[in-house]
Short mmCIF file of C-alpha atoms in Angstrom, two decimals:
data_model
loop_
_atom_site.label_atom_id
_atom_site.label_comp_id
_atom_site.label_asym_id
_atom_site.label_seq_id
_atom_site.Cartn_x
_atom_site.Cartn_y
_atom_site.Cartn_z
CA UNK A 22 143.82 125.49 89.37
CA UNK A 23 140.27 125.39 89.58
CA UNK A 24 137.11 127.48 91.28
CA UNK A 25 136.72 127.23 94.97
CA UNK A 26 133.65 125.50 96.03
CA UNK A 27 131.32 128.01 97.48
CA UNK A 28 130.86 126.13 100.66
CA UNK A 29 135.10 126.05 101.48
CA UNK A 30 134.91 129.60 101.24
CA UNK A 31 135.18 132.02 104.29
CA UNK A 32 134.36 129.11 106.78
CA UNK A 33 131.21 128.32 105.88
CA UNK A 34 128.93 125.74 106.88
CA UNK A 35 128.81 122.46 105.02
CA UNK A 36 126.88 119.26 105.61
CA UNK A 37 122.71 119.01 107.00
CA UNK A 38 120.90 121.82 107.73
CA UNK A 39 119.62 122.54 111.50
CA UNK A 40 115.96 122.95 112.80
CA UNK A 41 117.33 126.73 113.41
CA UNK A 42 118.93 127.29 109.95
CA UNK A 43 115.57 126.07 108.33
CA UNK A 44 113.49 128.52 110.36
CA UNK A 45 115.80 131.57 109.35
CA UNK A 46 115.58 130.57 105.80
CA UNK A 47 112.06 130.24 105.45
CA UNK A 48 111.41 133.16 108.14
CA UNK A 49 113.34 135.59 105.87
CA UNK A 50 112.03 134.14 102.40
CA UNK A 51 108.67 134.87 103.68
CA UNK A 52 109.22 138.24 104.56
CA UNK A 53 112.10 139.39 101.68
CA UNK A 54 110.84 136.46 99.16
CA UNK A 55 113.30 133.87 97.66
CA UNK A 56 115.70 135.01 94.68
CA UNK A 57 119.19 136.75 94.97
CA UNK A 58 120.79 133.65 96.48
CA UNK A 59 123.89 134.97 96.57
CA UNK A 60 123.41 138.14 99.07
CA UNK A 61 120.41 136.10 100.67
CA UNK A 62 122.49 133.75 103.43
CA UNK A 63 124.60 136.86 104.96
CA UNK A 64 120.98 138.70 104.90
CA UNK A 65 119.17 136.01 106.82
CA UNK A 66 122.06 135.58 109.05
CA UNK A 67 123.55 131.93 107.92
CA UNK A 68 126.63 131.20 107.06
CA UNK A 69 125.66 129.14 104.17
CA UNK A 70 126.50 129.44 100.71
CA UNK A 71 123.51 130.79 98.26
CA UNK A 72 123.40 127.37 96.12
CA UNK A 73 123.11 125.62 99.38
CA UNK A 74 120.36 127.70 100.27
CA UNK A 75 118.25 127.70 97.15
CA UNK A 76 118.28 124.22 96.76
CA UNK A 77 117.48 123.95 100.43
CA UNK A 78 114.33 125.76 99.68
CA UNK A 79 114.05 124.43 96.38
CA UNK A 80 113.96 120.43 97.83
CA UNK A 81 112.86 120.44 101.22
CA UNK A 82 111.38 123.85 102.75
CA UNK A 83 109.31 125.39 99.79
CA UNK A 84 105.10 125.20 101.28
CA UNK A 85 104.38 123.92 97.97
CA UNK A 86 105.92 120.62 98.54
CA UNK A 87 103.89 117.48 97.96
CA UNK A 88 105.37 115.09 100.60
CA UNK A 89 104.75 111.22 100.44
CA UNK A 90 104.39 108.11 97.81
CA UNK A 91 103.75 108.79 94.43
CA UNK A 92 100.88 108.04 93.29
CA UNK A 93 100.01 105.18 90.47
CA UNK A 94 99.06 108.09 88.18
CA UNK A 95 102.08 109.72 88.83
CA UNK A 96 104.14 107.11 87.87
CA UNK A 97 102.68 106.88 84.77
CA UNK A 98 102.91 110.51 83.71
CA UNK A 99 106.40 110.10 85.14
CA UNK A 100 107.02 107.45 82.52
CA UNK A 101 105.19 108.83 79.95
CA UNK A 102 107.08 111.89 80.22
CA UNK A 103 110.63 110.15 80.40
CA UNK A 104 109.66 108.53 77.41
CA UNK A 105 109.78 111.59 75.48
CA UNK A 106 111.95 114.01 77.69
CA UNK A 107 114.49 111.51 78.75
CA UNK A 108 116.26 112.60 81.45
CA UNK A 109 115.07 116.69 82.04
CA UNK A 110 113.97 115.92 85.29
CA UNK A 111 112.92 119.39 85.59
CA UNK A 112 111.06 119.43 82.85
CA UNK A 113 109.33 116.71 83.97
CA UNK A 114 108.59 118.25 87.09
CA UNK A 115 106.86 121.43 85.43
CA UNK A 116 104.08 119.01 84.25
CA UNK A 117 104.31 117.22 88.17
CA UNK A 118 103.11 120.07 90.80
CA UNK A 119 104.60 119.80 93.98
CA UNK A 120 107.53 117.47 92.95
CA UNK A 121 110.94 118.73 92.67
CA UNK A 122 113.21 117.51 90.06
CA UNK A 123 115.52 116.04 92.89
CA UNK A 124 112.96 113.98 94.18
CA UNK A 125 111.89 112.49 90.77
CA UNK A 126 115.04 111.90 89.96
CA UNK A 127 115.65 109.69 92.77
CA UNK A 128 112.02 108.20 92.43
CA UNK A 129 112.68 106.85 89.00
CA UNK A 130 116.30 105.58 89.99
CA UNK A 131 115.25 103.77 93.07
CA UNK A 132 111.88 102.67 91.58
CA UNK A 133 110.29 102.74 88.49
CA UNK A 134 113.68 102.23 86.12
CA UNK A 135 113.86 98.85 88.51
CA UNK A 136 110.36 97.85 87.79
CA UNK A 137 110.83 98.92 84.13
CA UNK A 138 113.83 96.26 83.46
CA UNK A 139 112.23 93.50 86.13
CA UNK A 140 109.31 94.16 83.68
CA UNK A 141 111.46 93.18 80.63
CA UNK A 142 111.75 96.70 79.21
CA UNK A 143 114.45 98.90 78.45
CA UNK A 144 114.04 102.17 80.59
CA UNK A 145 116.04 104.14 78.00
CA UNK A 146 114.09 102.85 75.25
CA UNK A 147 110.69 102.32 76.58
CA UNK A 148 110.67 99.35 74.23
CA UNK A 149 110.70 95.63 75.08
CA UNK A 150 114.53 94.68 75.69
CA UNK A 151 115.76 92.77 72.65
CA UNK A 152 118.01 90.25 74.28
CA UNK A 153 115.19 89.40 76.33
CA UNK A 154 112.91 89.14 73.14
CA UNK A 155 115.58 86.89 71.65
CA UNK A 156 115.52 84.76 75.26
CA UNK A 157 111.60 83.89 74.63
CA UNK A 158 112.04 83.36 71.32
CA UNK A 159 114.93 80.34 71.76
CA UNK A 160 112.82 79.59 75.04
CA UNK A 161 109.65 79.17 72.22
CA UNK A 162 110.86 77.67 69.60
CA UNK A 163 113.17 74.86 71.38
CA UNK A 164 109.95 74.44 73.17
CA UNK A 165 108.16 73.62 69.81
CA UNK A 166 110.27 71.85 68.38
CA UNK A 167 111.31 69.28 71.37
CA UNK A 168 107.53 68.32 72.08
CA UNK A 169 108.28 65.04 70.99
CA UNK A 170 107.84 62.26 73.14
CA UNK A 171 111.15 61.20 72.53
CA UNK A 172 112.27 64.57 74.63
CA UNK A 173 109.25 65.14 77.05
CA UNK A 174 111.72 66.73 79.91
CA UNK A 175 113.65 70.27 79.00
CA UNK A 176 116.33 71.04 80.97
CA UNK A 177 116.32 74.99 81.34
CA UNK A 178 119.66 75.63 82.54
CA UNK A 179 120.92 73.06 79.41
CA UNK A 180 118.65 75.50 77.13
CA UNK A 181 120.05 79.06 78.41
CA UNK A 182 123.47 77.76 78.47
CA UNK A 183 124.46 78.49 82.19
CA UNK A 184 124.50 75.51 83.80
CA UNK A 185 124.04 74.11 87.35
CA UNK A 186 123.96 78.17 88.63
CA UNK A 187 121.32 80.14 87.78
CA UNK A 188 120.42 83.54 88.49
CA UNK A 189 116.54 83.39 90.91
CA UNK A 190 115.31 86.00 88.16
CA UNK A 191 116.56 84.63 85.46
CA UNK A 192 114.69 81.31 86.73
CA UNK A 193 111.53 83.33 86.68
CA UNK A 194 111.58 84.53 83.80
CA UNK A 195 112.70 81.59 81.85
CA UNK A 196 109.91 79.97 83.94
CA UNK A 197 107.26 82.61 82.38
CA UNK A 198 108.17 82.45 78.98
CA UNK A 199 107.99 78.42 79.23
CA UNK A 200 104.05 78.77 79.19
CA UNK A 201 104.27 80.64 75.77
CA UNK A 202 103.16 78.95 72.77
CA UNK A 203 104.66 79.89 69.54
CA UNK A 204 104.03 82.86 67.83
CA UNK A 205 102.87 84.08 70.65
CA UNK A 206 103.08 88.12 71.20
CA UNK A 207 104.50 89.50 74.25
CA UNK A 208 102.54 92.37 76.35
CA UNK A 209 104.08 93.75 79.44
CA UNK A 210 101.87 94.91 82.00
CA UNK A 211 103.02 96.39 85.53
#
């Protein structure tokens, strides 16, 4: 059988923390200082488990904290960073102050990987997605090659090979890659 989870053991407290609870933690961090999570929570008087009391501090209650929207430059050295680290989160938050790993994390899931694939780029890669690349391509070169004015109408669904239903950003983009001319190079801006 496996390990117990810390938090089933002796009855203690699962699920969000309390005004009260937060003010005992921090209260007795500032006086004792933070470490020692194990012995810390029967110390301070909560019946908590010590992971759910360092990451408590860790995420929400630490002064250090920088609370609010990331800003543009930020994101970039988020991406930047990703781009080279992958996903060590808190690595990337060493070169962040005032982010937690946690909360970039989450930023880049909810966010910026989002943008980075609406944007036509791989967020694993950091490179231009290839299917995509292929897409413009076709897109280009049936373009080019149907300019006749025996075929002055292209039908786009016809051309992607999906039919009557289409996908609103896959319209979009087959949309913006209609005004390409050949041999045209694709940049990606935000």
């Amino acid at each position: 059988m496996g390990k117990i989870p810390c938090c089933e053991k002796n009855g203690l407290k699962r699920g969000p923390w309390t005004p009260e609870e937060d003010k005992k933690l921090i209260d007795y961090i500032q006086k004792h200082g933070h470490g020692r999570w194990r012995t810390l929570p029967k110390n301070a008087g909560l019946k908590r488990c010590g992971k759910s009391c360092r990451l408590r501090w860790a995420n929400y209650l630490r002064p250090d904290i920088k609370r609010g929207r990331f800003s543009f430059e930020e994101e970039e050295i988020i991406i930047q960073l990703h781009s080279v680290l992958g996903n060590k989160w808190s690595a990337i938050a060493s070169r962040l102050p005032g982010r937690t790993d946690n909360e970039i994390k989450n930023y880049w899931n909810t966010h910026i990987r989002k943008r980075l694939l609406r944007m036509g780029i791989d967020p694993v890669t950091h490179t231009p997605r290839l299917d995509l690349l292929e897409l413009s391509s076709a897109i280009c070169s049936t373009l080019y090659n149907s300019s006749s004015p025996h075929n002055p109408q292209i039908n786009v669904p016809n051309l992607l090979g999906i039919g009557p239903i289409m996908d609103p950003d896959l319209l979009n983009l087959a949309t913006t890659f209609l005004s390409c001319q050949q041999n045209q190079i694709w940049v990606f801006h935000k």
